[in-house]
Tab-separated table of C-alpha atoms in Angstrom:
chain	number	residue	atom	x	y	z
A	23	MET	CA	89.302	-144.355	71.703
A	24	ASN	CA	87.045	-143.805	74.706
A	25	ARG	CA	86.659	-140.640	76.754
A	26	PRO	CA	86.081	-140.514	80.514
A	27	ILE	CA	82.442	-140.771	81.615
A	28	VAL	CA	81.456	-138.020	84.043
A	29	ILE	CA	79.192	-139.169	86.891
A	30	LEU	CA	77.603	-136.568	89.167
A	31	VAL	CA	76.371	-138.046	92.427
A	32	ASN	CA	73.258	-136.329	93.869
A	33	PRO	CA	73.831	-133.004	92.128
A	34	GLN	CA	71.632	-130.310	93.663
A	35	MET	CA	71.674	-127.411	91.182
A	36	GLY	CA	70.523	-127.856	87.598
A	37	GLU	CA	72.763	-124.933	86.691
A	38	ASN	CA	75.805	-126.945	87.734
A	39	ILE	CA	74.723	-129.946	85.670
A	40	GLY	CA	74.339	-127.689	82.632
A	41	ALA	CA	77.645	-125.910	83.222
A	42	ALA	CA	79.349	-129.289	83.619
A	43	ALA	CA	77.889	-130.464	80.289
A	44	ARG	CA	79.090	-127.316	78.542
A	45	ALA	CA	82.572	-127.763	80.005
A	46	MET	CA	82.581	-131.393	78.884
A	47	LYS	CA	81.760	-130.278	75.352
A	48	ASN	CA	84.603	-127.744	75.397
A	49	PHE	CA	87.043	-130.523	76.148
A	50	GLY	CA	85.762	-133.389	74.058
A	51	LEU	CA	83.909	-135.394	76.719
A	52	ARG	CA	80.601	-136.941	75.702
A	53	GLU	CA	78.923	-139.037	78.334
A	54	LEU	CA	77.252	-137.670	81.470
A	55	ARG	CA	75.529	-139.823	84.078
A	56	LEU	CA	73.570	-138.629	87.086
A	57	VAL	CA	72.878	-140.478	90.302
A	58	GLU	CA	69.632	-139.286	91.903
A	59	PRO	CA	69.737	-135.609	90.915
A	60	ARG	CA	67.915	-133.645	93.629
A	61	ASP	CA	65.463	-131.921	91.294
A	62	GLY	CA	64.753	-134.903	89.048
A	63	TRP	CA	65.410	-135.122	85.330
A	64	PRO	CA	65.027	-133.509	82.824
A	65	ASN	CA	65.838	-130.173	84.429
A	66	PRO	CA	65.207	-126.872	82.561
A	67	ALA	CA	67.925	-125.050	84.568
A	68	ALA	CA	70.475	-127.583	83.306
A	69	GLU	CA	69.335	-127.161	79.719
A	70	SER	CA	69.606	-123.388	79.774
A	71	MET	CA	73.202	-123.503	81.096
A	72	ALA	CA	74.360	-126.199	78.668
A	73	LYS	CA	75.019	-123.906	75.735
A	74	GLY	CA	76.265	-125.977	72.802
A	75	ALA	CA	76.057	-129.214	74.789
A	76	GLU	CA	72.406	-130.025	74.108
A	77	ASP	CA	73.430	-133.437	72.779
A	78	ILE	CA	75.164	-134.327	76.047
A	79	ILE	CA	72.112	-133.203	78.027
A	80	SER	CA	69.674	-135.177	75.919
A	81	ALA	CA	71.820	-138.308	76.217
A	82	VAL	CA	72.175	-138.072	80.023
A	83	GLN	CA	71.520	-141.354	81.814
A	84	VAL	CA	70.018	-141.268	85.286
A	85	PHE	CA	70.669	-143.987	87.872
A	86	SER	CA	69.178	-144.650	91.273
A	87	SER	CA	72.451	-145.772	92.797
A	88	LEU	CA	76.127	-145.135	92.246
A	89	GLN	CA	76.695	-148.889	92.028
A	90	ASP	CA	74.370	-149.035	89.023
A	91	ALA	CA	75.972	-145.986	87.435
A	92	ILE	CA	79.447	-147.535	87.510
A	93	ALA	CA	78.385	-151.145	86.851
A	94	ASP	CA	79.799	-151.237	83.309
A	95	CYS	CA	82.876	-149.119	84.091
A	96	GLN	CA	86.270	-150.719	84.384
A	97	HIS	CA	88.165	-147.893	86.034
A	98	VAL	CA	86.649	-145.546	88.574
A	99	TYR	CA	88.217	-142.369	89.907
A	100	ALA	CA	86.590	-140.317	92.674
A	101	THR	CA	87.213	-136.586	92.943
A	102	SER	CA	87.475	-135.340	96.496
A	103	GLY	CA	89.284	-132.598	98.329
A	104	GLN	CA	88.824	-134.160	101.717
A	105	LEU	CA	89.186	-137.912	101.591
A	106	LYS	CA	92.941	-138.024	101.307
A	107	SER	CA	93.344	-140.314	104.280
A	108	MET	CA	91.742	-143.332	102.585
A	109	PRO	CA	94.038	-146.238	101.782
A	110	LYS	CA	94.086	-145.319	98.085
A	111	ALA	CA	96.305	-143.465	95.678
A	112	VAL	CA	95.611	-139.724	95.489
A	113	TYR	CA	96.197	-138.215	92.050
A	114	THR	CA	96.214	-134.653	90.815
A	115	PRO	CA	93.901	-134.092	87.838
A	116	ARG	CA	96.973	-134.124	85.612
A	117	GLN	CA	98.238	-137.422	86.980
A	118	ALA	CA	94.750	-138.905	86.757
A	119	ALA	CA	94.416	-137.797	83.131
A	120	GLU	CA	97.724	-139.487	82.375
A	121	ALA	CA	96.738	-142.664	84.191
A	122	MET	CA	93.380	-142.854	82.410
A	123	GLN	CA	94.757	-142.513	78.929
A	124	PRO	CA	96.111	-146.034	78.363
A	125	PRO	CA	92.811	-147.741	79.313
A	126	LEU	CA	90.866	-145.171	77.260
A	127	ASN	CA	93.128	-145.864	74.304
A	128	ALA	CA	92.353	-149.548	74.788
A	129	HIS	CA	88.597	-148.761	74.578
A	130	GLN	CA	87.986	-149.399	78.250
A	131	ARG	CA	85.367	-147.468	80.204
A	132	VAL	CA	86.678	-144.955	82.749
A	133	ALA	CA	84.373	-143.121	85.161
A	134	LEU	CA	85.142	-139.908	86.980
A	135	LEU	CA	82.911	-139.307	90.014
A	136	PHE	CA	81.945	-135.933	91.431
A	137	GLY	CA	80.035	-135.544	94.689
A	138	ARG	CA	77.246	-133.235	95.835
A	139	GLU	CA	77.808	-129.490	95.923
A	140	ARG	CA	77.979	-129.040	99.685
A	141	THR	CA	79.490	-132.221	100.970
A	142	GLY	CA	81.182	-134.015	98.073
A	143	LEU	CA	81.375	-137.787	97.971
A	144	THR	CA	80.887	-139.886	101.090
A	145	VAL	CA	83.597	-142.247	102.272
A	146	GLU	CA	81.420	-145.146	101.096
A	147	GLU	CA	81.102	-143.699	97.598
A	148	ALA	CA	84.791	-142.893	97.268
A	149	ALA	CA	85.556	-146.407	98.479
A	150	LEU	CA	84.096	-147.716	95.200
A	151	ALA	CA	86.873	-146.035	93.268
A	152	ARG	CA	90.300	-147.214	92.386
A	153	ALA	CA	91.889	-143.894	93.306
A	154	ILE	CA	91.085	-140.403	94.545
A	155	VAL	CA	91.585	-137.299	92.418
A	156	THR	CA	92.280	-134.146	94.417
A	157	ILE	CA	92.483	-130.800	92.698
A	158	PRO	CA	95.327	-128.853	94.304
A	159	THR	CA	93.862	-125.676	95.796
A	160	HIS	CA	94.723	-123.085	98.356
A	161	PRO	CA	94.563	-125.118	101.587
A	162	ASP	CA	92.099	-122.712	103.229
A	163	HIS	CA	89.748	-122.674	100.216
A	164	TYR	CA	89.463	-126.176	98.866
A	165	SER	CA	85.715	-126.148	98.223
A	166	LEU	CA	85.343	-125.859	94.467
A	167	ASN	CA	82.110	-125.231	92.617
A	168	LEU	CA	80.964	-128.539	91.096
A	169	ALA	CA	81.151	-127.408	87.466
A	170	GLN	CA	84.569	-125.824	88.138
A	171	ALA	CA	85.858	-129.176	89.358
A	172	VAL	CA	84.472	-130.845	86.228
A	173	VAL	CA	86.046	-128.277	83.915
A	174	ILE	CA	89.511	-128.694	85.437
A	175	CYS	CA	89.417	-132.482	85.073
A	176	ALA	CA	88.001	-132.238	81.539
A	177	TYR	CA	90.673	-129.694	80.579
A	178	GLU	CA	93.446	-131.947	81.861
A	179	HIS	CA	91.999	-134.843	79.901
A	180	TRP	CA	91.970	-132.737	76.751
A	181	LEU	CA	95.590	-131.645	77.230
A	182	GLN	CA	96.547	-135.260	77.716
A	183	LEU	CA	94.735	-136.197	74.539
A	184	MET	CA	96.492	-133.441	72.595
A	185	ASP	CA	99.807	-134.556	74.001
A	186	GLU	CA	99.137	-138.173	73.364
A	187	LYS	CA	102.150	-140.108	72.237
A	188	SER	CA	101.415	-142.629	69.536
A	189	SER	CA	102.757	-145.447	71.688
A	190	LEU	CA	99.845	-147.151	73.328
A	191	PRO	CA	100.835	-149.186	76.372
A	192	ILE	CA	99.170	-152.556	76.522
A	193	VAL	CA	96.482	-152.577	79.172
A	194	PRO	CA	94.957	-155.775	80.488
A	195	GLU	CA	91.184	-155.805	80.015
A	196	ALA	CA	89.946	-154.774	83.456
A	197	ALA	CA	86.748	-156.277	84.830
A	198	PRO	CA	83.639	-154.088	84.886
A	199	MET	CA	82.424	-153.012	88.306
A	200	MET	CA	79.404	-155.305	88.222
A	201	GLU	CA	81.691	-158.324	88.190
A	202	ILE	CA	83.777	-156.861	90.999
A	203	GLU	CA	80.602	-156.145	92.944
A	204	GLY	CA	79.451	-159.740	92.412
A	205	PHE	CA	82.696	-160.959	93.871
A	206	PHE	CA	82.403	-158.607	96.868
A	207	MET	CA	78.872	-159.821	97.637
A	208	HIS	CA	80.016	-163.373	97.390
A	209	LEU	CA	83.050	-162.786	99.594
A	210	GLU	CA	81.190	-160.766	102.221
A	211	ARG	CA	78.330	-163.255	102.436
A	212	ASP	CA	80.771	-166.055	103.103
A	213	LEU	CA	82.783	-163.987	105.556
A	214	GLU	CA	79.575	-163.113	107.368
A	215	ALA	CA	78.749	-166.786	107.669
A	216	THR	CA	82.162	-167.517	109.109
A	217	GLY	CA	82.000	-164.767	111.760
A	218	PHE	CA	84.715	-162.638	110.145
A	219	PHE	CA	82.935	-159.372	111.002
A	220	LYS	CA	83.229	-159.492	114.747
A	221	THR	CA	80.547	-156.888	115.521
A	222	ALA	CA	77.881	-155.092	113.489
A	223	GLU	CA	79.607	-151.765	114.211
A	224	LEU	CA	82.927	-152.952	112.844
A	225	ARG	CA	81.430	-154.441	109.705
A	226	PRO	CA	81.198	-151.342	107.460
A	227	THR	CA	84.809	-150.352	108.063
A	228	MET	CA	86.056	-153.883	107.598
A	229	VAL	CA	84.083	-154.248	104.351
A	230	ARG	CA	85.412	-150.946	103.098
A	231	ASN	CA	89.018	-151.807	103.800
A	232	LEU	CA	88.618	-155.171	102.176
A	233	ARG	CA	87.017	-153.750	99.045
A	234	SER	CA	89.607	-151.031	98.851
A	235	LEU	CA	92.360	-153.575	98.834
A	236	PHE	CA	90.891	-155.510	95.904
A	237	LEU	CA	89.962	-152.398	93.978
A	238	LYS	CA	93.558	-151.273	93.915
A	239	ALA	CA	94.447	-154.455	92.063
A	240	GLN	CA	92.446	-153.441	88.974
A	241	LEU	CA	91.337	-157.024	88.511
A	242	THR	CA	90.624	-158.625	85.157
A	243	SER	CA	87.456	-160.684	84.629
A	244	GLN	CA	89.571	-163.815	84.739
A	245	GLU	CA	91.063	-162.772	88.066
A	246	VAL	CA	87.608	-162.084	89.471
A	247	ARG	CA	86.531	-165.577	88.447
A	248	THR	CA	89.669	-166.964	90.075
A	249	LEU	CA	88.969	-165.094	93.308
A	250	ARG	CA	85.386	-166.327	93.364
A	251	GLY	CA	86.754	-169.810	92.940
A	252	VAL	CA	89.057	-169.196	95.894
A	253	VAL	CA	86.168	-168.029	98.088
A	254	ARG	CA	83.985	-170.906	96.958
A	255	SER	CA	86.748	-173.345	97.644
A	256	LEU	CA	87.545	-171.962	101.084
A	257	SER	CA	83.877	-171.781	102.069
A	258	ARG	CA	83.432	-175.429	101.255
A	259	ARG	CA	85.609	-176.552	104.144
B	20	MET	CA	105.470	-112.235	95.611
B	21	ASN	CA	102.610	-110.865	93.511
B	22	ARG	CA	99.693	-112.809	92.030
B	23	PRO	CA	98.065	-112.106	88.665
B	24	ILE	CA	95.323	-109.464	88.708
B	25	VAL	CA	92.144	-110.665	87.018
B	26	ILE	CA	90.409	-108.028	84.882
B	27	LEU	CA	86.937	-108.743	83.514
B	28	VAL	CA	86.006	-106.460	80.634
B	29	ASN	CA	82.268	-105.636	80.424
B	30	PRO	CA	81.096	-108.739	82.262
B	31	GLN	CA	77.361	-109.229	81.793
B	32	MET	CA	76.298	-111.747	84.443
B	33	GLY	CA	76.847	-111.063	88.141
B	34	GLU	CA	76.865	-114.841	88.643
B	35	ASN	CA	79.975	-115.111	86.497
B	36	ILE	CA	81.741	-112.366	88.440
B	37	GLY	CA	80.954	-114.186	91.686
B	38	ALA	CA	81.995	-117.581	90.327
B	39	ALA	CA	85.223	-116.047	89.045
B	40	ALA	CA	85.950	-114.597	92.500
B	41	ARG	CA	85.327	-117.962	94.149
B	42	ALA	CA	87.636	-119.676	91.660
B	43	MET	CA	90.302	-117.023	92.308
B	44	LYS	CA	90.068	-117.753	96.024
B	45	ASN	CA	90.459	-121.496	95.416
B	46	PHE	CA	93.729	-120.830	93.645
B	47	GLY	CA	95.279	-118.061	95.694
B	48	LEU	CA	94.435	-115.056	93.502
B	49	ARG	CA	93.384	-111.896	95.286
B	50	GLU	CA	92.736	-108.925	93.061
B	51	LEU	CA	89.723	-108.548	90.770
B	52	ARG	CA	89.090	-105.519	88.587
B	53	LEU	CA	86.025	-104.847	86.471
B	54	VAL	CA	85.728	-102.622	83.430
B	55	GLU	CA	82.183	-101.307	83.053
B	56	PRO	CA	80.218	-104.283	84.365
B	57	ARG	CA	76.843	-104.310	82.565
B	58	ASP	CA	74.724	-104.326	85.721
B	59	GLY	CA	76.800	-101.862	87.727
B	60	TRP	CA	78.541	-102.511	91.011
B	61	PRO	CA	78.005	-103.814	93.686
B	62	ASN	CA	75.960	-106.692	92.298
B	63	PRO	CA	74.000	-109.016	94.625
B	64	ALA	CA	74.143	-111.911	92.116
B	65	ALA	CA	77.947	-111.741	92.230
B	66	GLU	CA	77.972	-111.733	96.012
B	67	SER	CA	75.746	-114.783	96.322
B	68	MET	CA	77.977	-116.818	93.968
B	69	ALA	CA	81.236	-115.772	95.606
B	70	LYS	CA	81.139	-118.279	98.454
B	71	GLY	CA	84.233	-117.825	100.608
B	72	ALA	CA	85.526	-115.002	98.409
B	73	GLU	CA	83.668	-112.133	100.068
B	74	ASP	CA	86.963	-110.327	100.630
B	75	ILE	CA	87.763	-110.387	96.908
B	76	ILE	CA	84.278	-109.080	96.078
B	77	SER	CA	84.451	-106.258	98.607
B	78	ALA	CA	87.874	-105.209	97.306
B	79	VAL	CA	86.823	-105.188	93.621
B	80	GLN	CA	87.905	-102.072	91.770
B	81	VAL	CA	85.723	-100.779	88.952
B	82	PHE	CA	87.133	-98.819	86.005
B	83	SER	CA	85.478	-96.970	83.181
B	84	SER	CA	88.054	-98.024	80.603
B	85	LEU	CA	90.421	-100.922	80.086
B	86	GLN	CA	93.280	-98.436	79.698
B	87	ASP	CA	92.640	-97.183	83.237
B	88	ALA	CA	92.299	-100.719	84.586
B	89	ILE	CA	95.739	-101.720	83.293
B	90	ALA	CA	97.473	-98.399	83.842
B	91	ASP	CA	99.625	-99.611	86.747
B	92	CYS	CA	100.211	-103.098	85.308
B	93	GLN	CA	103.535	-104.001	83.833
B	94	HIS	CA	102.584	-107.181	81.993
B	95	VAL	CA	99.241	-107.700	80.311
B	96	TYR	CA	97.918	-110.985	78.918
B	97	ALA	CA	94.617	-111.199	77.030
B	98	THR	CA	92.611	-114.413	77.005
B	99	SER	CA	90.926	-115.136	73.705
B	100	GLY	CA	89.910	-118.170	71.732
B	101	GLN	CA	89.545	-116.292	68.501
B	102	LEU	CA	92.221	-113.661	68.100
B	103	LYS	CA	95.045	-116.001	67.228
B	104	SER	CA	95.868	-114.179	64.026
B	105	MET	CA	97.177	-111.043	65.765
B	106	PRO	CA	100.899	-110.348	65.497
B	107	LYS	CA	101.487	-111.510	69.071
B	108	ALA	CA	102.608	-114.614	70.885
B	109	VAL	CA	99.801	-117.061	71.687
B	110	TYR	CA	100.295	-118.973	74.936
B	111	THR	CA	98.420	-121.845	76.500
B	112	PRO	CA	97.327	-121.137	80.091
B	113	ARG	CA	100.198	-123.328	81.261
B	114	GLN	CA	102.778	-121.457	79.214
B	115	ALA	CA	101.313	-118.131	80.319
B	116	ALA	CA	101.455	-119.176	83.975
B	117	GLU	CA	105.118	-120.078	83.487
B	118	ALA	CA	105.890	-116.817	81.714
B	119	MET	CA	104.171	-114.739	84.410
B	120	GLN	CA	105.979	-116.278	87.316
B	121	PRO	CA	109.361	-114.515	87.059
B	122	PRO	CA	107.832	-111.016	86.960
B	123	LEU	CA	105.436	-111.961	89.786
B	124	ASN	CA	108.372	-113.211	91.817
B	125	ALA	CA	110.015	-109.861	91.189
B	126	HIS	CA	106.913	-108.098	92.612
B	127	GLN	CA	105.769	-106.812	89.252
B	128	ARG	CA	102.089	-106.407	88.404
B	129	VAL	CA	100.649	-108.837	85.877
B	130	ALA	CA	97.112	-108.496	84.498
B	131	LEU	CA	95.069	-111.229	82.905
B	132	LEU	CA	92.185	-109.929	80.787
B	133	PHE	CA	88.917	-111.729	80.116
B	134	GLY	CA	86.331	-110.442	77.658
B	135	ARG	CA	82.541	-110.302	77.684
B	136	GLU	CA	80.528	-113.525	77.861
B	137	ARG	CA	79.223	-113.534	74.304
B	138	THR	CA	81.922	-111.926	72.265
B	139	GLY	CA	85.136	-111.970	74.291
B	140	LEU	CA	87.708	-109.209	73.893
B	141	THR	CA	87.764	-106.938	70.861
B	142	VAL	CA	90.820	-106.709	68.650
B	143	GLU	CA	91.487	-103.251	70.089
B	144	GLU	CA	91.398	-104.551	73.657
B	145	ALA	CA	93.602	-107.557	72.945
B	146	ALA	CA	96.020	-105.218	71.172
B	147	LEU	CA	96.805	-103.658	74.574
B	148	ALA	CA	98.299	-106.935	75.749
B	149	ARG	CA	101.744	-108.325	75.413
B	150	ALA	CA	100.460	-111.754	74.425
B	151	ILE	CA	97.298	-113.769	73.884
B	152	VAL	CA	96.325	-116.698	76.098
B	153	THR	CA	94.213	-119.323	74.344
B	154	ILE	CA	92.749	-122.213	76.299
B	155	PRO	CA	93.053	-125.325	74.126
B	156	THR	CA	89.547	-126.662	73.530
B	157	HIS	CA	87.739	-128.905	71.136
B	158	PRO	CA	87.936	-126.892	67.906
B	159	ASP	CA	84.162	-126.980	67.380
B	160	HIS	CA	83.380	-125.856	70.929
B	161	TYR	CA	85.805	-123.151	71.899
B	162	SER	CA	83.321	-120.864	73.648
B	163	LEU	CA	84.016	-121.258	77.357
B	164	ASN	CA	81.881	-119.890	80.149
B	165	LEU	CA	83.625	-116.793	81.553
B	166	ALA	CA	84.138	-118.192	85.057
B	167	GLN	CA	85.357	-121.491	83.576
B	168	ALA	CA	88.035	-119.621	81.639
B	169	VAL	CA	89.059	-117.804	84.830
B	170	VAL	CA	89.247	-121.036	86.845
B	171	ILE	CA	91.509	-122.741	84.310
B	172	CYS	CA	93.953	-119.833	84.256
B	173	ALA	CA	93.874	-119.527	88.058
B	174	TYR	CA	94.438	-123.271	88.433
B	175	GLU	CA	97.461	-123.177	86.120
B	176	HIS	CA	98.870	-120.265	88.100
B	177	TRP	CA	98.461	-122.210	91.320
B	178	LEU	CA	100.201	-125.291	89.900
B	179	GLN	CA	103.020	-123.075	88.744
B	180	LEU	CA	103.286	-121.573	92.206
B	181	MET	CA	103.372	-125.025	93.820
B	182	ASP	CA	106.009	-126.110	91.348
B	183	GLU	CA	108.024	-123.019	91.761
B	184	LYS	CA	111.738	-123.604	91.761
B	185	SER	CA	113.595	-121.490	94.277
B	186	SER	CA	115.748	-119.963	91.554
B	187	LEU	CA	114.265	-116.622	90.664
B	188	PRO	CA	115.355	-115.393	87.244
B	189	ILE	CA	116.285	-111.748	87.208
B	190	VAL	CA	113.587	-109.715	85.498
B	191	PRO	CA	114.131	-106.157	84.356
B	192	GLU	CA	111.565	-103.820	85.939
B	193	ALA	CA	109.001	-103.384	83.178
B	194	ALA	CA	107.286	-100.040	82.681
B	195	PRO	CA	103.672	-99.710	83.816
B	196	MET	CA	101.101	-99.319	81.055
B	197	MET	CA	100.453	-95.660	81.801
B	198	GLU	CA	104.013	-94.827	80.821
B	199	ILE	CA	103.726	-96.958	77.698
B	200	GLU	CA	100.459	-95.226	76.876
B	201	GLY	CA	102.101	-91.831	77.377
B	202	PHE	CA	104.748	-92.812	74.873
B	203	PHE	CA	102.139	-94.041	72.386
B	204	MET	CA	100.193	-90.779	72.609
B	205	HIS	CA	103.367	-88.834	72.108
B	206	LEU	CA	104.457	-90.969	69.168
B	207	GLU	CA	101.057	-90.973	67.461
B	208	ARG	CA	100.594	-87.227	67.882
B	209	ASP	CA	103.917	-86.578	66.207
B	210	LEU	CA	103.273	-89.154	63.484
B	211	GLU	CA	99.902	-87.523	62.838
B	212	ALA	CA	101.607	-84.168	62.441
B	213	THR	CA	104.047	-85.592	59.927
B	214	GLY	CA	101.359	-87.279	57.792
B	215	PHE	CA	102.408	-90.833	58.683
B	216	PHE	CA	98.783	-92.090	58.769
B	217	LYS	CA	97.946	-91.714	55.120
B	218	THR	CA	94.147	-91.890	55.497
B	219	ALA	CA	91.690	-91.798	58.412
B	220	GLU	CA	90.561	-95.342	57.554
B	221	LEU	CA	94.074	-96.732	57.698
B	222	ARG	CA	94.911	-95.033	60.983
B	223	PRO	CA	93.414	-97.516	63.495
B	224	THR	CA	95.149	-100.506	61.933
B	225	MET	CA	98.440	-98.681	61.625
B	226	VAL	CA	98.239	-97.542	65.248
B	227	ARG	CA	97.427	-101.048	66.388
B	228	ASN	CA	100.322	-102.625	64.536
B	229	LEU	CA	102.686	-99.999	65.811
B	230	ARG	CA	101.585	-100.447	69.419
B	231	SER	CA	101.731	-104.182	69.095
B	232	LEU	CA	105.315	-104.018	68.007
B	233	PHE	CA	106.386	-101.966	71.014
B	234	LEU	CA	104.323	-103.974	73.449
B	235	LYS	CA	106.173	-107.121	72.524
B	236	ALA	CA	109.389	-105.497	73.690
B	237	GLN	CA	108.248	-105.357	77.334
B	238	LEU	CA	109.903	-101.979	77.725
B	239	THR	CA	111.428	-100.723	80.955
B	240	SER	CA	110.689	-97.200	82.205
B	241	GLN	CA	114.161	-96.151	81.129
B	242	GLU	CA	113.549	-97.512	77.636
B	243	VAL	CA	110.254	-95.638	77.437
B	244	ARG	CA	112.062	-92.442	78.370
B	245	THR	CA	114.677	-93.184	75.740
B	246	LEU	CA	112.009	-93.752	73.085
B	247	ARG	CA	110.259	-90.529	73.996
B	248	GLY	CA	113.604	-88.822	73.626
B	249	VAL	CA	113.946	-90.380	70.198
B	250	VAL	CA	110.515	-89.155	69.116
B	251	ARG	CA	111.165	-85.710	70.540
B	252	SER	CA	114.476	-85.519	68.799
B	253	LEU	CA	113.171	-86.681	65.443
B	254	SER	CA	110.177	-84.320	65.605
B	255	ARG	CA	112.479	-81.356	66.127
B	256	ARG	CA	113.884	-81.620	62.627
């Protein structure tokens, strides 16, 4: 059975990376990925806060883009307290932990994204995810410390694991993000050529909405191939 | 409606006090008490970590003993990962949050104790509580960062609050700890006089077991008065 992969996007404080690793260890998570950590890697401040989680720290993988960090992941959830207005499902950590369990049981790779300390994830980053995870907080004080957000999600995953019924729902093998990304590039290139994006200003929003729509489908590799065939076919006219 | 009072016993790191305050703010908790913080009070490291929770920090009350810190509390829960073998109920944070809600709804004062960073609460300190709260963790990695333990308990309280059914169970007004303590002193003094504590070595354990037994009863003030009457009456013989 897999466990969720924690991905910290542009983390600023080494202390938070270390505290996140320790929290992961407390709740059975194993794999930590970083996207462009501000202070580089390795980071002594992270190591000194990661009590008992030295193995997680030494196995950290660093990526130069979020796209690369999620390329092999099949299910991506983005934590955010602010991006509730996107056209995506918004889960509580408990609901997200429940939703992740069947794919994890089926040995699929699930990523859980956390944004930078001050500003969280951007709209563009969250758009890469299948759904948003919002930790319910006091409405006037929604800004959680990064490691605190990680610990709550990790804790909910652990409870879910402990609770786990033996019945494993059957989960179709979802396509990894690199295949989805390949399809998006293909689609957008062809749309570009056909004047779909009326103006340069409108393009980013139109791309985002389009991607969002497909991401919600949790496509299989076969479906991605089918869609690429559709685009290819249509473009041929 | 009341909210749980967070009591940190001998906290060592100001950063943890500040992070705990911030987490409290995220989840609607208001009152923080400290028992003999290692580095005194106020503590600049706590203030700098308490982003958005300056009001909690400036209202912190400091006590020189745990007994004083809980004197006005009617329900006391002790968080511990290790003291599961005491003769007390052990709750998960979720179960504890559920159990606390009826007395909080009835405007009673509930305290949630957290021990020192390295060693947690002592047996003697946990013995003052009605029940133990144990955060379920990976069995090999149960040592949580202090502020992480606070955030999980605060988060569960907040979920409970959000979930709150409108039906408020009727809760008998529980006696504050100072009255319970008065009874214990009375009882132990009289037991001492009658040779109940066979040897000086046995005394602490016997006292602890005796207190534990009464604490589980969640006595009302009237019941405490009744018990004191019982002791007085018996001692007269």
